[in-house]
XYZ file of C-alpha atoms in Angstrom:
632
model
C 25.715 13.109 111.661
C 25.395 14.496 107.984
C 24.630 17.829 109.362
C 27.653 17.682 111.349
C 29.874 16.884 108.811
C 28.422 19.386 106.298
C 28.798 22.453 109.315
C 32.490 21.221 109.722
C 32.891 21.838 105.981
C 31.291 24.929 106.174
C 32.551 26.233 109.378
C 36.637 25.548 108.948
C 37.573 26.892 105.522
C 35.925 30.129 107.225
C 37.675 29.828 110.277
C 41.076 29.142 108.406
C 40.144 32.045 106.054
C 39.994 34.454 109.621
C 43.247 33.046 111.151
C 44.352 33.663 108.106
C 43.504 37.323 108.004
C 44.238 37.416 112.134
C 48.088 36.479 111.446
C 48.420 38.562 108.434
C 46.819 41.409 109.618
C 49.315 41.155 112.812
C 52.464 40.887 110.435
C 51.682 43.966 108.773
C 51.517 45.795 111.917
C 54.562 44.917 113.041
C 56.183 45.962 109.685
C 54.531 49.315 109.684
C 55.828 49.744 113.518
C 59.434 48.719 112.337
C 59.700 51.609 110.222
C 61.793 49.597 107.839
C 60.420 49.158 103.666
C 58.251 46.478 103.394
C 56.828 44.786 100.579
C 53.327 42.715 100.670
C 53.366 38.975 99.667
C 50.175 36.402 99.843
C 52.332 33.148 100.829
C 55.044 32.564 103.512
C 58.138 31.892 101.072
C 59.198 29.091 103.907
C 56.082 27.741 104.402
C 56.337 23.509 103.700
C 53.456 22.848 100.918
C 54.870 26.026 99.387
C 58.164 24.978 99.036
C 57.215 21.556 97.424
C 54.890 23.075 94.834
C 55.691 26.549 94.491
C 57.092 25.103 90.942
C 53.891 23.786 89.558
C 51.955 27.303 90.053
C 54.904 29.486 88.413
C 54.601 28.778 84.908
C 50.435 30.097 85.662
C 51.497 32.945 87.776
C 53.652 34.326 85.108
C 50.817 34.610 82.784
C 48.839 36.746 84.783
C 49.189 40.339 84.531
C 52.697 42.114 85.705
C 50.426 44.685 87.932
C 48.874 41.334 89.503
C 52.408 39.736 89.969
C 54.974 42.809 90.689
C 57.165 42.851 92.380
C 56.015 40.215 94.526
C 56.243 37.082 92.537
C 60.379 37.504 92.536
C 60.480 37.627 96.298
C 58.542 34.118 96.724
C 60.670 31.815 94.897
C 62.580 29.639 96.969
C 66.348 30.773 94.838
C 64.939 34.462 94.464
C 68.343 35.860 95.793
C 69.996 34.168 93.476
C 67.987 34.621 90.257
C 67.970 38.147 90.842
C 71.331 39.314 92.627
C 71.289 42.913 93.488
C 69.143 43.479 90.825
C 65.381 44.032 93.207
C 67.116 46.022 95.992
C 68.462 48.439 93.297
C 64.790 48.589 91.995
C 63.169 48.859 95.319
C 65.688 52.031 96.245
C 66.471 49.989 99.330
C 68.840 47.895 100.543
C 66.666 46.145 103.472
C 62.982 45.157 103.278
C 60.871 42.927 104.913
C 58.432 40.565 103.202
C 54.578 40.238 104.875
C 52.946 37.365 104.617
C 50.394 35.459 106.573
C 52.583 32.662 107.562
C 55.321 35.142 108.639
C 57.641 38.426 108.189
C 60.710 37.994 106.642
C 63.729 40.401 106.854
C 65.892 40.876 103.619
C 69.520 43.016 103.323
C 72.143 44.074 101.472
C 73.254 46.575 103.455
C 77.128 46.286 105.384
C 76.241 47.988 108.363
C 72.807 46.139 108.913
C 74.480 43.217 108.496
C 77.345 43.519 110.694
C 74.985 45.028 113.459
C 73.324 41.511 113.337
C 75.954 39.634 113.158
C 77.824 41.126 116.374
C 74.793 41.157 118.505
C 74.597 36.970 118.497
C 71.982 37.185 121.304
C 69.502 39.635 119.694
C 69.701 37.798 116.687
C 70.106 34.031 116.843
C 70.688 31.215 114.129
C 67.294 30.063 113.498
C 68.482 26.606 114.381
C 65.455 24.685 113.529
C 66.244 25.102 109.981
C 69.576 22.899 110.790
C 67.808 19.989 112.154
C 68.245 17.761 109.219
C 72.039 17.773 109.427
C 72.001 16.119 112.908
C 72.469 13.065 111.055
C 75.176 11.779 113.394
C 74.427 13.991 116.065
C 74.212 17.432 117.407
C 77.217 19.486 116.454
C 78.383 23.136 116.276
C 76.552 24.196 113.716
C 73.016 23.236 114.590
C 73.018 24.520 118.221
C 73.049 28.170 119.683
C 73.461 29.915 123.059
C 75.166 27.574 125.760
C 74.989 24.981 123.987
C 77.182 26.224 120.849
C 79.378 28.077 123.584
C 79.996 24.507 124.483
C 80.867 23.024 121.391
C 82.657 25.613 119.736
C 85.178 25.958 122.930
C 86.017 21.908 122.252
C 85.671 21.959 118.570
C 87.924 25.220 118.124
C 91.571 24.537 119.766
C 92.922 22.621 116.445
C 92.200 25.106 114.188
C 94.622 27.434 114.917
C 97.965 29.638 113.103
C 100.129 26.342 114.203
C 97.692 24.083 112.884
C 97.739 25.475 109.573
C 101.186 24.795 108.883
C 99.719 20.832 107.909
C 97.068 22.270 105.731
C 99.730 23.957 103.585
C 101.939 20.760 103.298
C 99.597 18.926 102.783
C 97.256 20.959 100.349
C 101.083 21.283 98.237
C 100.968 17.489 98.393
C 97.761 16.759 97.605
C 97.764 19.617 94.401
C 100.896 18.229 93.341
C 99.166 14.879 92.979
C 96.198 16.340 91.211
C 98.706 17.223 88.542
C 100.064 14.051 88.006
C 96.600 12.305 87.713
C 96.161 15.504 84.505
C 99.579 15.630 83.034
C 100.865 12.439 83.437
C 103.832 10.851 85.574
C 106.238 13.329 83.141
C 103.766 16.374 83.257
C 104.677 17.634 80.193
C 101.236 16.285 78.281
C 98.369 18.740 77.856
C 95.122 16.937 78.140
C 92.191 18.168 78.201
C 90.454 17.338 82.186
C 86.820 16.249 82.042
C 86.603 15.725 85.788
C 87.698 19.051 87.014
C 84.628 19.031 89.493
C 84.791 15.487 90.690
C 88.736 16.096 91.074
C 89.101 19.270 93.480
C 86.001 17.232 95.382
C 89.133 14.275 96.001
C 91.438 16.546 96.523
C 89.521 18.798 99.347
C 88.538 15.259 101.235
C 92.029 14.432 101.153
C 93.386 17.208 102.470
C 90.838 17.754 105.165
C 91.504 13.201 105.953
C 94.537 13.833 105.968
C 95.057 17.318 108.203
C 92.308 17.150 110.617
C 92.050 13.843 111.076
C 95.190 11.881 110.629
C 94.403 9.528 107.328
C 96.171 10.136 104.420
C 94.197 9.051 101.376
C 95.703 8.055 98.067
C 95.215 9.006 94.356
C 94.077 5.983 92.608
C 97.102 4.951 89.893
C 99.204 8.383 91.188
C 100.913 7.496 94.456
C 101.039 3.521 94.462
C 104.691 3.955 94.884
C 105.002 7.080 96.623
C 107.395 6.676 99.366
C 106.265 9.520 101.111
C 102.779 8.069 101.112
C 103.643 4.390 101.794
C 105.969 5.459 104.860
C 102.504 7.215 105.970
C 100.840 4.273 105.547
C 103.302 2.797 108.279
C 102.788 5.228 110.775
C 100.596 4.646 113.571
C 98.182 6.979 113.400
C 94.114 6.490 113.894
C 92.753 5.512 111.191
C 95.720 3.693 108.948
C 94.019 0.591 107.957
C 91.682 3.171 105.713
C 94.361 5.281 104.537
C 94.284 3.500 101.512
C 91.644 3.453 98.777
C 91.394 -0.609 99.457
C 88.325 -1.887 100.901
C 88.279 -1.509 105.188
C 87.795 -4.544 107.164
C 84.279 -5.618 107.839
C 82.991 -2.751 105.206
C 81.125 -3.394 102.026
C 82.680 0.475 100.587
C 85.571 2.126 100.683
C 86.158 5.235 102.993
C 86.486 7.906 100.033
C 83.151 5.860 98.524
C 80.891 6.241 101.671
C 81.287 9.381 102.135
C 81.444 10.734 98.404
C 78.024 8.686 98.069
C 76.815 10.012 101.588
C 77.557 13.428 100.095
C 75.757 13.038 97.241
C 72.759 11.167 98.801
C 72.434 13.929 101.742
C 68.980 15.034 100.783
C 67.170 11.357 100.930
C 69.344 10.933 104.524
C 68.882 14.094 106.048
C 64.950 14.273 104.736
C 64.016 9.949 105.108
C 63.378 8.000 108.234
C 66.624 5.707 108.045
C 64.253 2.981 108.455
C 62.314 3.590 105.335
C 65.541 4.460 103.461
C 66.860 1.159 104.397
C 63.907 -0.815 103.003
C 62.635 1.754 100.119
C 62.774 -0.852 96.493
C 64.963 1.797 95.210
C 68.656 1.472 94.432
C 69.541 4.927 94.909
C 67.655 5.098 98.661
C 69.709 1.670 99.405
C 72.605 2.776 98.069
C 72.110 6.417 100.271
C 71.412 3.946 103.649
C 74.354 1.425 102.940
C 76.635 4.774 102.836
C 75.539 6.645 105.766
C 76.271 3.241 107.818
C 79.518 2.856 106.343
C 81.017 6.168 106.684
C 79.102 6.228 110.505
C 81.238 3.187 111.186
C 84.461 4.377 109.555
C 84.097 7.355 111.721
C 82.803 5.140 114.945
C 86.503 3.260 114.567
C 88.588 6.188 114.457
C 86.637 7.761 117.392
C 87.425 4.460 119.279
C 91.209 4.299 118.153
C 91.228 7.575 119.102
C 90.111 7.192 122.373
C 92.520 4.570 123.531
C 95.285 6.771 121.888
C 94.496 9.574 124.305
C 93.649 7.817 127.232
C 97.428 6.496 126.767
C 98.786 9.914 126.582
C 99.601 9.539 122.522
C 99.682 12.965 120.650
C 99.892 12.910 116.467
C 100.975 15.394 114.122
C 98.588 17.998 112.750
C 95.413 19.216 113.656
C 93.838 15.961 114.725
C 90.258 17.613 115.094
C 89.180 13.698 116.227
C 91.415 13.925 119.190
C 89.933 17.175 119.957
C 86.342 16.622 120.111
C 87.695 13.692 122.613
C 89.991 15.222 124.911
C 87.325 18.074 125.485
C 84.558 15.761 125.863
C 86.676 14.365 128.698
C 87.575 11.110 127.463
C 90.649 9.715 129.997
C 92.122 6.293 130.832
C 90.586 6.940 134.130
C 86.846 7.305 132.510
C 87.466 4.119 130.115
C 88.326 2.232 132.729
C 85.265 3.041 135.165
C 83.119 2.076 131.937
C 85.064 -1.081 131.596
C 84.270 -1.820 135.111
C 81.130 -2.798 136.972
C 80.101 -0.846 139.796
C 81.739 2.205 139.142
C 80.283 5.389 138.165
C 81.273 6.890 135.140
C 82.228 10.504 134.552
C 79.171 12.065 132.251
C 81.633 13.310 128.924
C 81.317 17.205 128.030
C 80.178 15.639 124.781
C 78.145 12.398 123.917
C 79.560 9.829 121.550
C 76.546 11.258 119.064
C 77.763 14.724 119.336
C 81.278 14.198 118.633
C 80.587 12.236 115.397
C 78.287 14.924 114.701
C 80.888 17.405 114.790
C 83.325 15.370 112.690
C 80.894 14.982 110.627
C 80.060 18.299 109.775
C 83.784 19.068 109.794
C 84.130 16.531 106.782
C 80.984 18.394 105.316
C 81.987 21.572 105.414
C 85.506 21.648 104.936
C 85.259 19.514 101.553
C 82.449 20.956 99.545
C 83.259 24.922 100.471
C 86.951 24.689 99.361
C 86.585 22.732 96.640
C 84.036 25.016 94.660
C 86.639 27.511 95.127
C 89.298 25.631 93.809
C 86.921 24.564 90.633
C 85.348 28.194 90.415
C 88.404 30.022 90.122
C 90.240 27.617 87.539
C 86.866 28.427 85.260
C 86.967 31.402 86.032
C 90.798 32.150 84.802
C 90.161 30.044 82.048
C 87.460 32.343 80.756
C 89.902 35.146 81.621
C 93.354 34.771 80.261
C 94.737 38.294 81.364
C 94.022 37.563 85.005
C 95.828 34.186 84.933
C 98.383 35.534 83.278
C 98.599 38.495 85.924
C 98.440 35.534 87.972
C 101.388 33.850 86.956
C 103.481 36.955 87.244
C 103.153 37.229 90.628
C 103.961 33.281 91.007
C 107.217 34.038 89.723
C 108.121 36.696 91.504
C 107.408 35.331 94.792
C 108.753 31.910 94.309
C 111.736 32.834 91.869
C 110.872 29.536 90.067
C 111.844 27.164 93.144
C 110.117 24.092 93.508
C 107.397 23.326 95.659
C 109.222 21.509 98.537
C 111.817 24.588 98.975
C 108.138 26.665 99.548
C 107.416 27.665 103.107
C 104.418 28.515 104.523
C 105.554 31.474 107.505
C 107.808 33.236 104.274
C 105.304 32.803 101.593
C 101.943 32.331 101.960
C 101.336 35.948 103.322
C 102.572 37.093 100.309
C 100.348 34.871 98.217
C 97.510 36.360 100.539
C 98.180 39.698 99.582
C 99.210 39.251 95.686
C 97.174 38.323 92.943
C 96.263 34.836 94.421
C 94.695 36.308 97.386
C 92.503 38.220 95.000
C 91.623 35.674 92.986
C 90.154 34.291 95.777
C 88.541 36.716 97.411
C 86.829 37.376 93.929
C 85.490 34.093 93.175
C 84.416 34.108 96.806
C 82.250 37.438 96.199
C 80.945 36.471 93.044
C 80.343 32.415 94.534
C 80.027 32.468 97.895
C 79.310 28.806 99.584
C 75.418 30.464 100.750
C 73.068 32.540 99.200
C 71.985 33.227 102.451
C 72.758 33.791 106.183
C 70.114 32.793 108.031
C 69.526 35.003 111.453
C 66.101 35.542 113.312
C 64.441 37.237 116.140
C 62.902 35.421 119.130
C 59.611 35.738 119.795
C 58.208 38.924 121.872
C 61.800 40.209 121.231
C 61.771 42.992 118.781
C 65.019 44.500 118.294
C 66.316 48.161 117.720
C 68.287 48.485 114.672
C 69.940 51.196 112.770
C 69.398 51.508 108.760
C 70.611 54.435 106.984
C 71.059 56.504 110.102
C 67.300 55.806 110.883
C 66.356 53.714 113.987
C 63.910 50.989 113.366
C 62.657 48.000 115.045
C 62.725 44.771 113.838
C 59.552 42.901 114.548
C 59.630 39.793 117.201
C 59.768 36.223 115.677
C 60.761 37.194 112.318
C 63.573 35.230 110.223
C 66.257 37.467 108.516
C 68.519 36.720 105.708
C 71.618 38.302 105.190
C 72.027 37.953 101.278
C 75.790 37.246 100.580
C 75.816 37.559 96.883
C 73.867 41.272 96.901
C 75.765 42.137 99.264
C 78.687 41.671 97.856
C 77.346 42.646 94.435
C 76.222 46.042 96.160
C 77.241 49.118 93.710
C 77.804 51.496 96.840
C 80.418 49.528 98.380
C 82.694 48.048 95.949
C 85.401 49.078 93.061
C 83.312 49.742 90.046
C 84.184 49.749 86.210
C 82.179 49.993 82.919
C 80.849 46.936 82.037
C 83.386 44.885 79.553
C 80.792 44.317 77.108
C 77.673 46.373 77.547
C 75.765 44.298 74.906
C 76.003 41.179 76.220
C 75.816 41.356 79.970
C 76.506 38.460 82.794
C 73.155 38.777 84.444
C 70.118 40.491 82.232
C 69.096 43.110 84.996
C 71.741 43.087 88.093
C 74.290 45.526 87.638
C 73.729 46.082 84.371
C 75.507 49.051 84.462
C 79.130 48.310 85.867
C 81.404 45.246 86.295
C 80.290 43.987 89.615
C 78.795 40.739 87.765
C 82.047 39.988 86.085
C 85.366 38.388 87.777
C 87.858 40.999 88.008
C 90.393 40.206 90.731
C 92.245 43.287 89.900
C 89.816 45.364 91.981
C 91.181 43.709 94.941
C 94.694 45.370 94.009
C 95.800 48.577 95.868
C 97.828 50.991 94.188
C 101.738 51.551 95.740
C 100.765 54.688 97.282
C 97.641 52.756 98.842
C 99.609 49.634 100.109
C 102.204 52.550 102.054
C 98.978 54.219 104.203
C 97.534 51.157 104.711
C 100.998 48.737 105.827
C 101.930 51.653 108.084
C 100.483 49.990 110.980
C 101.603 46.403 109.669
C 104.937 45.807 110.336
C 105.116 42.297 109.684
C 103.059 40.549 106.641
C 102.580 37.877 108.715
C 99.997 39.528 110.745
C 97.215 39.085 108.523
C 97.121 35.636 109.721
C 97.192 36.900 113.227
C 94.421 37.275 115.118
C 93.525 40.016 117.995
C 90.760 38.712 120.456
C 88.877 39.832 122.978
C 88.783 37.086 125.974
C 85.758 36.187 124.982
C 86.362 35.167 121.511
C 89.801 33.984 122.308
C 88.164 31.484 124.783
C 85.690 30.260 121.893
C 88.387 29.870 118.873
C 86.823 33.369 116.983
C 89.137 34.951 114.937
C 88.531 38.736 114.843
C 91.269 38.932 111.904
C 89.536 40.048 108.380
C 88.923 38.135 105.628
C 91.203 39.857 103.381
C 94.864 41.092 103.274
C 95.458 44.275 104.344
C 97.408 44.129 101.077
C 94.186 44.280 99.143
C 91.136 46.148 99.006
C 89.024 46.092 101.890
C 85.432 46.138 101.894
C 83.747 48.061 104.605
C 82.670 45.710 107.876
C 79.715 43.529 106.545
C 80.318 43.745 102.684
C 82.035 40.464 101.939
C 80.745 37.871 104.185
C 82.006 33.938 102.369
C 82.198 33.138 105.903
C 79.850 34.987 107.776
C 81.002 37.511 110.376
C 81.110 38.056 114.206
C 80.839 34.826 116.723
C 79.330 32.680 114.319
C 81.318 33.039 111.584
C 83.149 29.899 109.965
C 85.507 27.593 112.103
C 87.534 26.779 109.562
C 87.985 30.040 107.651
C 91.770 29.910 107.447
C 91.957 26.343 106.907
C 89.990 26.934 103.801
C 92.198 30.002 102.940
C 95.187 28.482 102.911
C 94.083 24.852 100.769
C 93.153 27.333 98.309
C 96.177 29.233 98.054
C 98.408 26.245 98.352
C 96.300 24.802 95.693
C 96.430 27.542 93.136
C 99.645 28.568 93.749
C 100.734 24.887 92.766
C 99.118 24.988 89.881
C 99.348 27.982 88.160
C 103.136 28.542 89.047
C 103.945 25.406 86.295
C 100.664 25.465 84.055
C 98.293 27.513 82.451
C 94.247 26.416 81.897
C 92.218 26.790 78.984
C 88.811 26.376 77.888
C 88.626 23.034 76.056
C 87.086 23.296 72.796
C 87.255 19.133 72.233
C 83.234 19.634 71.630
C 83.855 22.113 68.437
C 87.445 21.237 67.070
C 90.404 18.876 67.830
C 93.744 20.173 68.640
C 95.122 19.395 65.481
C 92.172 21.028 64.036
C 92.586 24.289 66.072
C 96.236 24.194 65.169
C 95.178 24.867 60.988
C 92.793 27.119 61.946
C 93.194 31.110 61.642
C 92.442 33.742 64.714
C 88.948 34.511 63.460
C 87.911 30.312 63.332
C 89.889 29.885 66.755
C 88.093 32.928 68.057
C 84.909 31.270 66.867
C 85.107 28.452 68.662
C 86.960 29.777 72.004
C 83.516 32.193 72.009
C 81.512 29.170 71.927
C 83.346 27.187 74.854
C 83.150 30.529 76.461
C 79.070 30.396 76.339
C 78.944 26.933 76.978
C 80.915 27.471 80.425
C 79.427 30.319 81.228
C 76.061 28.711 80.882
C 77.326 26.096 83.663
């Protein structure tokens, strides 16, 4: 038996060692067959134990010698494309690789026309979907399926989120920011306080917009809208959902709605990652606290599914986008299939979509359409805070578009294309290429499926079962393809090696403005501004919900096809791309045509100390809030 034992530790270290070899060995010749750069790398950046401890053997790898460790070593860490930006493809001369290893290949690029060759062949180049799996929490859903399936549910999920639709984003997005103001300027708004919440704020106001306009439940701000009349006349309404539209405790819950799923948000990596049972009866608070609030916000959800069905099975239609009575009607749901459930004997029709998937797909509506638009919002008031000439650019435009009326006299068919293609639109847009809500795109190729691709004029082949990652922030960073200036301050550069150079690290919306002469040429075939929130469609993609409209005004610079991708690109790019759009204008607009935002320098100086102070101690301190927010 010893002998045995002692052969089986002999013999499978050696035969791991020659799979090893086998399945690198393998990878490398499909690189060299691709003809595409490639770059040798001893670990599989995705493999699991790598990804777990890849942060204990750093701090020793980096003490080895750089000919040991380059270039390599930058390519394996989990947040590479973010520590490095654009900064390895400009060293590499190349703006697509692929990284060997013996777990797998890996395709990298920064290249436009790569990109949107991937993106518009969907079949050659699938969403690697098993690296969704974990956000099936509630069900499968549009984003963690491909092929027939996500033909399926992106026909049911995409009728509410269309041009009509919008029109109850804007409203209420002007609502909601409106509100936001209040809760930071008081019930007179003439105070100027300094907002320590800015983060946890635009989070709110995002979930209440995307409650409120996809799913019919207006939520309040706590101490703001008590007496609102507007809001308590909601509260009347019968709509799905009304007995949570407040931020009062639910019936037969132990948290509130906006509490469930704020802590469901933040616990999402212990739900999607845990067994539910073992999160349920961990000793921990925080795993408790993560179980009690997936349960709670699954039965908040579970009640206005149910409302929802006997509102449609009656024929009842509500206001807005109602993406809840969506996901029902095109699973099916009638008062003819209620009532064969109700009754024995009867077969019931099988539903387009099962009650899992359609909480699924609200739930990844909620997801998505609250954490994406709110980093926007938050980015770009740092971001004008930091720069004062842009917000006051900003403002300028404000004025001359709404001629100082107030915010219920605004209308969304008159003036939000014009906000789209003014200085608001490219404040956007630039926080967007700068901060885009991934890193990267995830794409792949199936296996025994290599796939003919065109770099640089040059046709390759990209191997068979490789993932590929189209990198949004060096893409958009990419010196070839974007408005260029010196850098403002050559010295003391945003990021130590990435575009070093020029301004492409630094937010300047400005490069999103055309000249006059520009604008002319390019509105010649625009008529109406209104059309940039048009979209034209093939039947295909009109059947699905796609919107083949770009991403930016054709008031403002655009990038070639491929080079600015916040929401992806071709059939799988984001649902609820306009939706997000137009909160964020709505939001800015609100704020920024009645305030201004600073940097608060509370930490270094009161404001009556900043008051006695003279421009060189002021400038002092500004620079130091500067690096501090920066830093963040």
């Amino acid at each position: 038996m010893l002998s045995l034992i002692t052969l089986a530790v002999l013999v499978l270290p050696i035969a791991y060692i020659l799979h090893t070899y086998r399945c690198f060995a393998c990878n490398l010749a499909a690189a060299k067959a691709s003809n595409i750069p490639y770059m040798i790398v001893p670990v599989y950046m995705f493999q699991t134990w790598w990804l777990f401890t890849h942060q204990l053997f750093l701090p020793y790898l980096r003490r080895l010698p750089k000919s040991l460790i380059y270039p390599w070593l930058n390519v394996v860490v989990v947040d590479w494309s973010w520590d490095h930006l654009y900064a390895t493809y400009a060293e590499l001369g190349t703006d697509t690789f692929i990284t060997v290893a013996p777990g797998g290949n890996v395709l990298w690029t920064a290249d436009p026309s790569v990109i949107s060759q991937i993106t518009i062949r969907r079949n050659d180049f699938p969403k690697p979907i098993q690296m969704y799996g974990s956000i099936d929490i509630f069900g499968k859903n549009v984003v963690t399926t491909e092929g027939q399936t996500w033909r399926h549910h992106r026909k049911i999920a995409s009728p509410p989120f269309s041009e009509k639709n919008n029109h109850m984003v804007w409203s209420e997005s002007l609502h909601q920011a409106q509100a936001m103001l209040r809760s930071w300027t008081g019930s007179n708004g003439g105070n100027v306080r300094t907002v320590s919440k800015v983060a946890e704020d635009t989070m709110r106001l995002s979930l209440h917009v995307i409650s409120r306009a996809g799913f019919g439940v207006r939520l309040l701000w706590p101490g703001i809208e008590d007496d609102d009349q507007q809001v308590q006349a909601s509260k009347e309404a019968k709509v799905p959902g009304k007995d949570i539209s407040s931020v009062g405790m639910g019936a037969g819950h132990t948290m509130t709605y906006v509490n469930a799923l704020g802590t469901l948000l933040h616990s999402l990596l212990w739900v999607m990652l845990a067994p539910k049972m073992l999160l349920k009866y961990l000793p921990y608070k925080r795993t408790k606290v993560a179980y009690e609030s997936y349960t709670e916000w699954g039965k908040y959800m579970n009640e206005m599914y149910q409302a929802k069905k006997i509102d449609v099975a009656a024929g009842k239609e509500d206001e807005g986008m109602d993406l809840m009575g969506a996901l029902v009607k095109g699973a099916g749901v009638t008062g003819e299939s209620m009532h064969a459930s109700r009754e024995k004997g009867q077969q019931v029709p099988r539903q387009a979509l099962t009650d899992d998937e359609i909480l699924g797909n609200a739930f990844v509506f909620i997801l998505a359409g609250h954490e994406t638009t709110a980093n926007a919002i938050h980015f770009s008031l740092l971001y004008l805070a930091l720069n004062c000439p842009s917000q006051r650019h900003l403002q300028i435009d404000l004025d001359q578009i709404f001629h100082g009326k107030p915010v219920s006299e605004w209308n969304y068919d008159r003036d939000l294309p014009r906000l789209f293609g003014s200085m608001t639109g490219a404040v956007l847009n630039e926080t967007l290429r700068l901060l885009p809500p991934v890193i990267n795109i995830p794409k792949s190729t199936l296996k025994g499926q290599p796939q003919p691709i065109n770099i640089n004029g040059k046709r390759c082949l990209a191997p068979p079962n490789m993932l590929i990652n189209l990198v949004t922030v060096a893409v958009q960073r990419n010196p070839k393809y974007w408005p260029t200036g010196p850098p403002s301050d050559p010295g003391n550069p945003i990021h130590p090696t990435s575009n070093t150079d020029n301004d492409l690290e630094e937010f300047k919306p400005e490069r999103w403005l055309l000249s006059e002469k520009s604008k002319d040429i390019d509105n010649h075939s625009h008529s109406n501004g209104s059309t940039i929130l048009k979209d034209s469609a093939t039947a295909e993609t009109e059947d699905l919900g796609i919107s083949t409209a770009a991403d930016t005004s054709p008031q403002l610079f655009r990038p070639p096809k491929g080079a600015y991708i916040p929401f992806s690109e071709g059939y799988r790019a984001c649902i609820g791309r306009r939706f997000a759009q137009v909160e964020v204008l709505a939001v800015l607009a609100v704020i920024f045509s009645q305030y201004s935002v600073e940097l608060a320098v509370d930490e270094w100086a009161s404001d009556e100390e900043v008051e006695k102070m003279g421009e060189d101690e002021r400038a002092e301190v500004w620079q130091k809030a500067k690096r501090r927010a920066r830093a963040l």
